[in-house]
XYZ file of C-alpha atoms in Angstrom:
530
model
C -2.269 0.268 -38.679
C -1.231 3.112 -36.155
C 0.519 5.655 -37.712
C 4.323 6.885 -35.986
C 3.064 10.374 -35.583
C -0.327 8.735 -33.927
C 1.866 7.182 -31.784
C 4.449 9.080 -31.152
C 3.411 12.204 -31.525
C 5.336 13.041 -27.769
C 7.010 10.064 -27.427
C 10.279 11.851 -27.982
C 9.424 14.545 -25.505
C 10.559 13.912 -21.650
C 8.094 15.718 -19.979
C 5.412 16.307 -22.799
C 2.300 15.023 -21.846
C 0.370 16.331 -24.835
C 1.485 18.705 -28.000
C -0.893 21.690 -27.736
C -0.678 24.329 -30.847
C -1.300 27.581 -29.701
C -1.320 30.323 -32.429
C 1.641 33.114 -31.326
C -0.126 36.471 -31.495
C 2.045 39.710 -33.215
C 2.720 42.522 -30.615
C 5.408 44.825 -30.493
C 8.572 43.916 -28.374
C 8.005 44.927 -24.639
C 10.624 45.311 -22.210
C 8.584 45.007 -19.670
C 13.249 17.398 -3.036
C 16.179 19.292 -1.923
C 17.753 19.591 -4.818
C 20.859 17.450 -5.729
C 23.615 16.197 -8.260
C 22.076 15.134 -11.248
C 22.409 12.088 -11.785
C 22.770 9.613 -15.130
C 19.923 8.759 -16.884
C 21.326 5.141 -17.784
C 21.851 2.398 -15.817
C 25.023 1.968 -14.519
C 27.144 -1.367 -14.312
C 29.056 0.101 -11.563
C 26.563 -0.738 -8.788
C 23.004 -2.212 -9.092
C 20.318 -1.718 -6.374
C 18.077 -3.690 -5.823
C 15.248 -3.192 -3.253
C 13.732 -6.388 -2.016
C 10.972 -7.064 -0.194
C 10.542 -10.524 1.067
C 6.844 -12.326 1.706
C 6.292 -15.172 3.645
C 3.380 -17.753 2.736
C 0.424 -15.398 3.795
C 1.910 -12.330 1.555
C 3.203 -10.496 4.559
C 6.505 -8.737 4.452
C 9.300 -10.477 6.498
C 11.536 -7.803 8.191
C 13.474 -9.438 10.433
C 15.722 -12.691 10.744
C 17.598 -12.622 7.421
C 20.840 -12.332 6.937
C 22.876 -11.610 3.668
C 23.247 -15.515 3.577
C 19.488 -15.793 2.894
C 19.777 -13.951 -0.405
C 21.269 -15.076 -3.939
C 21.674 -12.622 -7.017
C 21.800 -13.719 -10.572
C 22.024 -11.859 -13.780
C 21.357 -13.797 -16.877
C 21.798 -16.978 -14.574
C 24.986 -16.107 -13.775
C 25.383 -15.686 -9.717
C 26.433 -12.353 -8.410
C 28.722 -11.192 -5.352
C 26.449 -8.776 -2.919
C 28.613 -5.601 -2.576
C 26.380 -4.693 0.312
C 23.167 -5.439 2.615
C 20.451 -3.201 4.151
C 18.334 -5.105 6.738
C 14.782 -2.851 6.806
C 15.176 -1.028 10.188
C 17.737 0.927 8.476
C 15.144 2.620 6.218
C 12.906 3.681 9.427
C 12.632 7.306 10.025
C 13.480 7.983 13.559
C 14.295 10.948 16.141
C 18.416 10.241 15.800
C 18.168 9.492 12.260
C 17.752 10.809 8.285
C 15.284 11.161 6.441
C 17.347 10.362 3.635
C 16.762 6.550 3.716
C 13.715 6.233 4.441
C 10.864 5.400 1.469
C 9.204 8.200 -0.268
C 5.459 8.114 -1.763
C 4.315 9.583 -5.077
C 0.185 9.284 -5.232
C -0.482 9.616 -8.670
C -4.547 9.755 -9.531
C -4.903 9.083 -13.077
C -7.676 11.654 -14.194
C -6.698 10.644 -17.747
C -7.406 7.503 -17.935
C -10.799 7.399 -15.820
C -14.184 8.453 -16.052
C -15.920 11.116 -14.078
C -17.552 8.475 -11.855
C -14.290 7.155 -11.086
C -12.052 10.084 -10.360
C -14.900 11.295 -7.832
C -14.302 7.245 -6.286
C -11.015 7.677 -6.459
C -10.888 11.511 -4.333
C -12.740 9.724 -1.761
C -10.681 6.963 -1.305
C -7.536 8.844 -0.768
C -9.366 11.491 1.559
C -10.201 8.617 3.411
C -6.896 7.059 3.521
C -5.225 9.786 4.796
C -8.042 10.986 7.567
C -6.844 7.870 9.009
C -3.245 8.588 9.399
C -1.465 10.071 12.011
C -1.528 13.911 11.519
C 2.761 13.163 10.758
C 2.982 10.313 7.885
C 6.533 8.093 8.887
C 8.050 8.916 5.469
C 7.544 11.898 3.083
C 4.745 11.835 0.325
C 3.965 13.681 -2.303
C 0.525 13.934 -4.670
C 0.410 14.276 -8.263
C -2.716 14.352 -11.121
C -2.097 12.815 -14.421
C -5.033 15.019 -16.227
C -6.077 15.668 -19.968
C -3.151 17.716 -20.759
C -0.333 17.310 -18.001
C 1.306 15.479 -15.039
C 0.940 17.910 -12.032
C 2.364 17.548 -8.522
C -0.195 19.766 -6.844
C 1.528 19.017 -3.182
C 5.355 18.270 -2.931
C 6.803 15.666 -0.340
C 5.302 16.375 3.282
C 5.023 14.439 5.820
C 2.319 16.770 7.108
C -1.231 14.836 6.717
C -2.773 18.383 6.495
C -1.074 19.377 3.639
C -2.103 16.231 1.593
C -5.179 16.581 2.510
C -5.876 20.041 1.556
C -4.477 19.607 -1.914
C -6.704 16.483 -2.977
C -9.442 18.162 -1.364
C -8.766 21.445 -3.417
C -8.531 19.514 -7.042
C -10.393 21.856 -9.446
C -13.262 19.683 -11.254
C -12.286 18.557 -14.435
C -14.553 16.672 -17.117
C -12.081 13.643 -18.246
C -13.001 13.647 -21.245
C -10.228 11.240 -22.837
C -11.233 7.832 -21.807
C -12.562 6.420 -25.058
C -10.586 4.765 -28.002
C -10.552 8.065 -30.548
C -7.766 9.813 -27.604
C -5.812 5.892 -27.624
C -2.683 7.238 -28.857
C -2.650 10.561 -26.720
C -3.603 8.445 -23.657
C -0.824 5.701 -24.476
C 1.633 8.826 -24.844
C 0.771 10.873 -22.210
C 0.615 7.610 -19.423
C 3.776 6.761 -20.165
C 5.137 10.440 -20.284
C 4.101 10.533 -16.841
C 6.290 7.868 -15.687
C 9.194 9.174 -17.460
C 8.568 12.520 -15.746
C 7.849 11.366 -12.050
C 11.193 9.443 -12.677
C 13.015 12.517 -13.682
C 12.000 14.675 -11.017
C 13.116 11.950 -8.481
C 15.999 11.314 -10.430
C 18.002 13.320 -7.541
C 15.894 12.167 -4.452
C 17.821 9.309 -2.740
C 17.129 5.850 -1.556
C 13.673 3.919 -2.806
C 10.542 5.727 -4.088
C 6.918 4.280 -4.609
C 4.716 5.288 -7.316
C 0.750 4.347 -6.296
C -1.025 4.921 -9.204
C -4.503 4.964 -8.599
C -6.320 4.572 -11.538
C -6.298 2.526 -14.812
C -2.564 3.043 -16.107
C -1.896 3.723 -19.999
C -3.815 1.350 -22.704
C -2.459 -1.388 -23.683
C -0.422 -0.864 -27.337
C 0.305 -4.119 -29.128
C 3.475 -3.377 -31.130
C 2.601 -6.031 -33.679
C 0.165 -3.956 -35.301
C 2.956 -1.217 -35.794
C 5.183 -1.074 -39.173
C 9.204 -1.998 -38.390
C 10.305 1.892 -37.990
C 7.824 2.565 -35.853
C 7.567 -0.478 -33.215
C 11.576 0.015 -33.071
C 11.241 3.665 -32.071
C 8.607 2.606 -29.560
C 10.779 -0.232 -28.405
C 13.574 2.023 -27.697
C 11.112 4.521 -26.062
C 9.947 2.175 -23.752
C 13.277 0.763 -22.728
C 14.480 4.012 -21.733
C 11.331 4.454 -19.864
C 11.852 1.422 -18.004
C 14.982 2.276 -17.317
C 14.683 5.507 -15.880
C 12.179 3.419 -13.578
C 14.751 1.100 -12.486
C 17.956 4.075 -12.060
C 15.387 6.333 -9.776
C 14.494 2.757 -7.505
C 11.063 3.554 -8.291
C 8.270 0.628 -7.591
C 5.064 0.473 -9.398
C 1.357 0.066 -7.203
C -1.129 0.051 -9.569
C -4.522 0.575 -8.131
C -7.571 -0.337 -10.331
C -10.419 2.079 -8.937
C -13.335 0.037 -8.133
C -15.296 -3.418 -8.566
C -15.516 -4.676 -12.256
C -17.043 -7.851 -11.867
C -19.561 -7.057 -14.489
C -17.019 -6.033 -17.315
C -17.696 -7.772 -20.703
C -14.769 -7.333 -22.239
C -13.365 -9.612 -19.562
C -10.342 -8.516 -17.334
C -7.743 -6.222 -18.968
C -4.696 -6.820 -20.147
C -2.450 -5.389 -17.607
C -4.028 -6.950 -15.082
C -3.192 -10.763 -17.080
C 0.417 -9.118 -17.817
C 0.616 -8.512 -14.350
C 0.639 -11.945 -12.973
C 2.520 -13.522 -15.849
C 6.280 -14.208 -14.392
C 9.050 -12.505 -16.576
C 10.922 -14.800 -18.377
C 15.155 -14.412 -19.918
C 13.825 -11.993 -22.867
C 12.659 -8.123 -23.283
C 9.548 -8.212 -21.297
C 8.359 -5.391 -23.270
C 8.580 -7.424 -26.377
C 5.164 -7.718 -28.015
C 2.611 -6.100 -25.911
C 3.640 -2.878 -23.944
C 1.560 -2.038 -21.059
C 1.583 -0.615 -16.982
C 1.353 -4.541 -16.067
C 4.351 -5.174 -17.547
C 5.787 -1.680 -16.010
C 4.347 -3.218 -12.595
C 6.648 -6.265 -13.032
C 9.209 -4.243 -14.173
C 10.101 -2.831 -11.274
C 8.941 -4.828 -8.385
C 5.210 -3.682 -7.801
C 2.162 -4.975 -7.809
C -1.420 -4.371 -9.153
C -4.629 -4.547 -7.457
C -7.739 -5.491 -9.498
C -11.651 -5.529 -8.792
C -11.606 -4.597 -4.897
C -13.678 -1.917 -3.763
C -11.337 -1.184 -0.754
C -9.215 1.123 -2.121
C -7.937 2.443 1.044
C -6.966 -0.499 2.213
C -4.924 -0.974 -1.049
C -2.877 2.169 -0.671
C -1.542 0.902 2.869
C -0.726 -2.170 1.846
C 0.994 -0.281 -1.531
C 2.727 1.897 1.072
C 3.401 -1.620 3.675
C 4.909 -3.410 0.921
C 7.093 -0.806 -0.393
C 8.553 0.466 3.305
C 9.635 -3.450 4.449
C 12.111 -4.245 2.279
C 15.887 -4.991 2.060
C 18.452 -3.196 -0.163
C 20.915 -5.344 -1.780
C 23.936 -3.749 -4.076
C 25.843 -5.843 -6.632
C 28.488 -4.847 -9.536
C 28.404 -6.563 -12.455
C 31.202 -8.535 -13.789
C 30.515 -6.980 -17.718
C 30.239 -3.519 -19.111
C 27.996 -4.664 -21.836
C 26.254 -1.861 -24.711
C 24.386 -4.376 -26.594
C 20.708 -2.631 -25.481
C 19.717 -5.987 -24.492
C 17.944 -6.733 -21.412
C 19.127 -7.955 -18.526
C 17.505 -10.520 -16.444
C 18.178 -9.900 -12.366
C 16.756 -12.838 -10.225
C 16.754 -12.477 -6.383
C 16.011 -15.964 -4.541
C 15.768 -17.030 -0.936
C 17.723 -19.564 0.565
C 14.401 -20.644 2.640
C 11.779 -21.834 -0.489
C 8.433 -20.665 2.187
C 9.385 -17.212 1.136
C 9.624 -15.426 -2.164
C 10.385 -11.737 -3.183
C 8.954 -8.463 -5.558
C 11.956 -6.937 -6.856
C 12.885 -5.253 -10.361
C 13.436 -7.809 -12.689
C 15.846 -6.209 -14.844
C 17.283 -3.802 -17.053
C 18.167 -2.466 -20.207
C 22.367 -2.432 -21.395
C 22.966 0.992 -23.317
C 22.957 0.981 -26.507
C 25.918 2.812 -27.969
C 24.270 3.049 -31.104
C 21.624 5.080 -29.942
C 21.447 8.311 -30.216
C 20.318 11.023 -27.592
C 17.769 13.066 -28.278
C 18.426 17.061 -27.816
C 15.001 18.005 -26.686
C 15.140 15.034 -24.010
C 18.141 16.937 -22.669
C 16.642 20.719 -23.102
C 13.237 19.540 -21.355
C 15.463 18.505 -18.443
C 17.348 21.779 -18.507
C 14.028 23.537 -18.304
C 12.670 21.597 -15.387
C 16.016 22.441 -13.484
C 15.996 25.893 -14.186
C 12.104 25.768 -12.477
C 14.159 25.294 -9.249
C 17.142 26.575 -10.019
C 18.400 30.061 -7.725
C 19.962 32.177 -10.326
C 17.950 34.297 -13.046
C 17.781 32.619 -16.749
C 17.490 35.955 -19.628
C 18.332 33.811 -22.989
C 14.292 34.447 -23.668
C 12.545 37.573 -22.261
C 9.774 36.248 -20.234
C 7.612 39.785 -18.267
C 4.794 38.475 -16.426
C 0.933 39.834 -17.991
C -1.251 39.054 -15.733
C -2.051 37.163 -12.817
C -5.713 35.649 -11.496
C -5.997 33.824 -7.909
C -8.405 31.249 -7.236
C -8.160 30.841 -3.487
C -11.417 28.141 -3.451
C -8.891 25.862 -5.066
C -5.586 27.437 -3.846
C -4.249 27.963 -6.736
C -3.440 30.824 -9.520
C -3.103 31.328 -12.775
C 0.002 33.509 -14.096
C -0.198 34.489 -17.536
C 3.797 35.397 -19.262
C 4.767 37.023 -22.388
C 7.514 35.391 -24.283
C 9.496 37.374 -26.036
C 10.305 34.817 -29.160
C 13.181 37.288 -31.240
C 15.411 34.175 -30.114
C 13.930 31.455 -30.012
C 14.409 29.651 -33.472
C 11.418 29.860 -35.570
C 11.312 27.057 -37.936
C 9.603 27.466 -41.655
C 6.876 24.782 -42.663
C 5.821 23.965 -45.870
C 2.750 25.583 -45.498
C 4.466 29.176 -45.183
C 3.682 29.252 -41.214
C 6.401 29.220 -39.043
C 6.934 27.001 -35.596
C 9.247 26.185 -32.926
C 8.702 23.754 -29.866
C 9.137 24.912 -26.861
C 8.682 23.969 -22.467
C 7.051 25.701 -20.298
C 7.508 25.107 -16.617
C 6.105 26.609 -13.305
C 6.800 25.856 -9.616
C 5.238 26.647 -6.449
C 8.702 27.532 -4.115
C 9.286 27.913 -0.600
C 11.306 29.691 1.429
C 14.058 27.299 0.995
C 13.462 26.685 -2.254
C 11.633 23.356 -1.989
C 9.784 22.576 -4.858
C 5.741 22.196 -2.799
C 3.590 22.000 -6.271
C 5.031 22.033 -10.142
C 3.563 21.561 -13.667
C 5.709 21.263 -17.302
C 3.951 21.019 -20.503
C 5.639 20.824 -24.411
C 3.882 23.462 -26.586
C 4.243 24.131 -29.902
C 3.729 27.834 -30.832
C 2.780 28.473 -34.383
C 2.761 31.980 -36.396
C 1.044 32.865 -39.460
C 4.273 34.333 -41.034
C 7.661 33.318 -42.011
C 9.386 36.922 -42.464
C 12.466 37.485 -40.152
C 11.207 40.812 -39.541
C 7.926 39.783 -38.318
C 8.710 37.177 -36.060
C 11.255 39.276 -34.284
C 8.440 41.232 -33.272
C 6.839 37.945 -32.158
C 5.180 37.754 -28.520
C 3.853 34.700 -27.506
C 1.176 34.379 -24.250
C 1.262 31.386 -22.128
C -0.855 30.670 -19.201
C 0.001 28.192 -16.341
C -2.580 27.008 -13.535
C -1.069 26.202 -10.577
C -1.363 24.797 -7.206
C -0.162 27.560 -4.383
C 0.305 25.201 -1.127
C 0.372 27.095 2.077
C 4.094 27.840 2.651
C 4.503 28.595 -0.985
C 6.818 31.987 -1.034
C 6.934 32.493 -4.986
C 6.414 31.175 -7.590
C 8.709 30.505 -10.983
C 7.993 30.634 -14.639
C 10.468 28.997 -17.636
C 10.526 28.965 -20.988
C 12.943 26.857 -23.284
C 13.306 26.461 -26.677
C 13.947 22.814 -27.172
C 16.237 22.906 -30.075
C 18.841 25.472 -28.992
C 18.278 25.774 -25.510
C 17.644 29.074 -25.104
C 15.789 29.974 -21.680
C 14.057 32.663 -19.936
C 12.646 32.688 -16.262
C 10.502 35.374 -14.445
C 9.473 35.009 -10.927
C 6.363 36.327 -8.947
C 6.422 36.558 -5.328
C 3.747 35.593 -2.549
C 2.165 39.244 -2.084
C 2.119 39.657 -5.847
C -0.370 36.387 -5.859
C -2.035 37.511 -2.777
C -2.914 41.181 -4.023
C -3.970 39.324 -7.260
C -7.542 39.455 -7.939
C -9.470 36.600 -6.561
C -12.277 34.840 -8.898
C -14.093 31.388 -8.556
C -12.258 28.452 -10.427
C -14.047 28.332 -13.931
C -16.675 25.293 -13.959
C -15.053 22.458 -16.544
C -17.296 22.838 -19.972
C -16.867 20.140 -23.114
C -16.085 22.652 -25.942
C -18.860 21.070 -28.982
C -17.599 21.146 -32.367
C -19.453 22.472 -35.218
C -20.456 19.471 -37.083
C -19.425 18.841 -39.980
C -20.730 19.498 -43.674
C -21.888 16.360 -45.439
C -19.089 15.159 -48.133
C -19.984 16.657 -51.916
C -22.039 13.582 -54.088
């Protein structure tokens, strides 16, 4: 049986893709999308969206000739009024209109959950989707890596090809080295971390967003096999997951990378969760996977092709033709149950991919503070004004232009930052640490945020005051970066420190080759006593 800490050993953490302990070394004290409201993180039963698109026979999207009319809304079988109606020429970018309608694309490639073979497959595919393009994309994209450790957005929305291209064409080579069943848990974790992050960082970008995830998604976690406390806190996990998914009007593309047509293990089980229809109940409820996710929100997943450019434009063509539909529902229900949303066509021929639900609050759940001080931190990453709660002075700083990117190395000072005692007479205290590539208007081009947990040897007050502790971010530095932003955050207390390092200061940096990927061996182990 999984353990909770196996499973959950992030789970509670917004943006933390992996828990990394990294010892806090003594030094003396030196003293040396454009951005909007924030916006709830739960569904709200003041207005539902709901982005439809609508297939004929053949699977092709149907953009034209329905009315309002042709559409009927029902949640939990009961029929809804339509507050309003978007036909799909209203979310076309054009020379008279905004941009702020109009689709947006996050390419995820899912380094995590692939093998080396793969990931190469996978580069080559999208280098060869976008060669084909027109050298301006009709609606902004953006390209992120889900890798061992972290989500990274290593090019923000553009709708210049040449920007795309140059940052999957400048991924550093990394040995994936977490595809096998000893890293299930992390993987599990970490997948669906990367959802919940994508989601926050769009949480302020308006109209409809589409996530094509090229790659294998999460593992598959079977909550059966987990005791009661722990499939509940997964459950809940999960739902508020989901339902970030659904607030943001994100769609999920999955994209398997490849043929498998010789796989004995038989197809996986996303792809069967996939094409099962939803029924009244959690859909979450027994098996958790990115099939379900897919289904969730009005996606679709693509299994055993080879034509993986082709798949991304029809990703991209199914999530562009669609109609937005708004409805407000009767109730203002807090039960935590979920709740079923149909949409069906007056003409039978046709037949739709929209979400299929969501998740009531649950009043008797409560928040968790680092959820809220991981979102602080991420703001503050974009945020104008200086942040001195922690002293952050910047070390060092190493430029790797053959991958356009640098790595910044900060000193934290941690007098501060609420050092915790453990039973083992160490001390610890979790913290974020967030970077971001800036331009000149403060656009967010390329960002990373990981959850760390620094540990020191010591538990005297005196000691730890006198506590430095040295983090190092790689980044991505896109062309019209301009600087570059550090945070820091405790995550219990809230405390937060930001440095920034300009364009000339990365420039002037010293300029070395990206450091080849190497498998660290460990020592084996000695054989138990007889």
């Amino acid at each position: 049986m999984l353990s909770a800490r196996a499973v959950l050993s992030g789970a509670l953490l917004l943006s933390a893709l992996v828990f990394q302990a990294a010892e806090a070394q003594s030094a003396p004290s030196s003293n040396q999308p454009p951005a909007s409201d924030v916006s709830t993180l739960h569904v709200t039963s003041q207005l539902v969206f709901l982005d439809v698109t609508v297939l004929d026979a053949k699977g092709h999207p149907v953009v034209s000739g329905l009315t309002q009319n042709d559409f009927t809304i029902t949640q939990d079988k009961k029929p809804q009024k339509i507050f309003s109606f978007e036909a799909p020429d209203a979310h076309i970018i054009t020379a008279d209109s905004s941009a702020s309608k109009a689709p947006v694309t996050i390419f995820v490639l899912d380094r995590l959950n692939s093998t080396f073979e793969q990931l190469a497959y996978i580069r080559y595919c999208m280098d060869k989707y976008l060669a084909n393009q027109p050298l301006e994309l009709d609606a902004p994209a953006e390209v992120m890596v889900l890798g061992n450790e972290s989500l990274e957005m290593v090019q923000g929305y553009t709708r210049n090809k040449q920007e795309l291209l140059s940052a999957v064409d400048h991924l550093p080579s990394v040995i994936p080295y977490k595809d096998t069943r000893s890293f299930f848990a992390e993987r599990f974790v970490q997948s669906i971390d990367g959802l919940r992050q994508i989601a926050l960082e769009n949480s302020g970008v308006p109209g409809r967003k589409n996530i094509v995830w090229i790659g294998h998604g999460g593992p598959s976690l079977y909550t059966s096999l987990l005791d009661d406390i722990t499939a509940d806190k997964v459950t809940t996990y999960i739902h508020q997951t989901a339902n970030m998914l659904v607030n943001s009007r994100m769609s999920l593309f999955l994209i398997y990378p490849g043929l498998e047509v010789a796989n004995p293990l038989g197809r996986p089980t996303s792809v069967i969760s996939a094409e099962l229809p939803i029924g009244d109940d959690d859909p979450f409820s027994g098996d958790v996977n990115f099939g379900v996710f897919v289904n969730e929100t009005g996606g679709q997943l693509f299994y055993n092709r080879n034509d993986l450019d082709q798949l991304i434009r029809t990703s991209i063509e199914l999530g562009s033709h669609y109609y937005t539909l708004t409805y407000q529902p009767p109730e203002n229900i807090a039960n935590g149950k979920f709740l079923r949303v149909r949409v069906t066509m007056r003409n039978p021929a046709l037949h739709v991919l929209t979400k299929a639900g969501y998740f009531a609050p649950d009043k008797g759940q409560p928040s968790d503070p680092r959820f809220d001080a991981l979102y602080h931190i991420a703001e503050a990453a974009q945020a104008d004004v200086p942040f001195s709660s922690l002293g952050l002075t910047v070390q060092k700083v190493v430029r790797h232009r053959d991958t356009n990117s640098a790595e910044i190395t900060v000193a934290v000072n941690t007098k501060d930052i609420g050092w915790k005692p453990r039973n083992d007479g160490k001390s610890t205290v979790d913290i974020g640490f967030a970077a971001a590539s800036l331009s000149a208007r403060h656009d967010i081009l390329a960002s990373k945020t990981e959850a760390l947990t620094l540990i020191n040897a010591s538990q005297d007050s005196d000691h730890l005051e006198k506590v430095q502790g040295h983090l190092t971010m790689a980044l991505r530095i896109p062309r019209r970066t301009r600087s570059v932003r550090l945070v820091v955050g405790s995550l219990v207390g809230g405390r937060i420190g930001s440095v920034d390092v300009d364009r000339k200061t990365i420039d002037a940096a010293s300029d070395v080759p990206t450091p080849e990927p190497k498998l660290i061996m460990q020592p084996a182990k000695a054989p138990p006593p007889r």
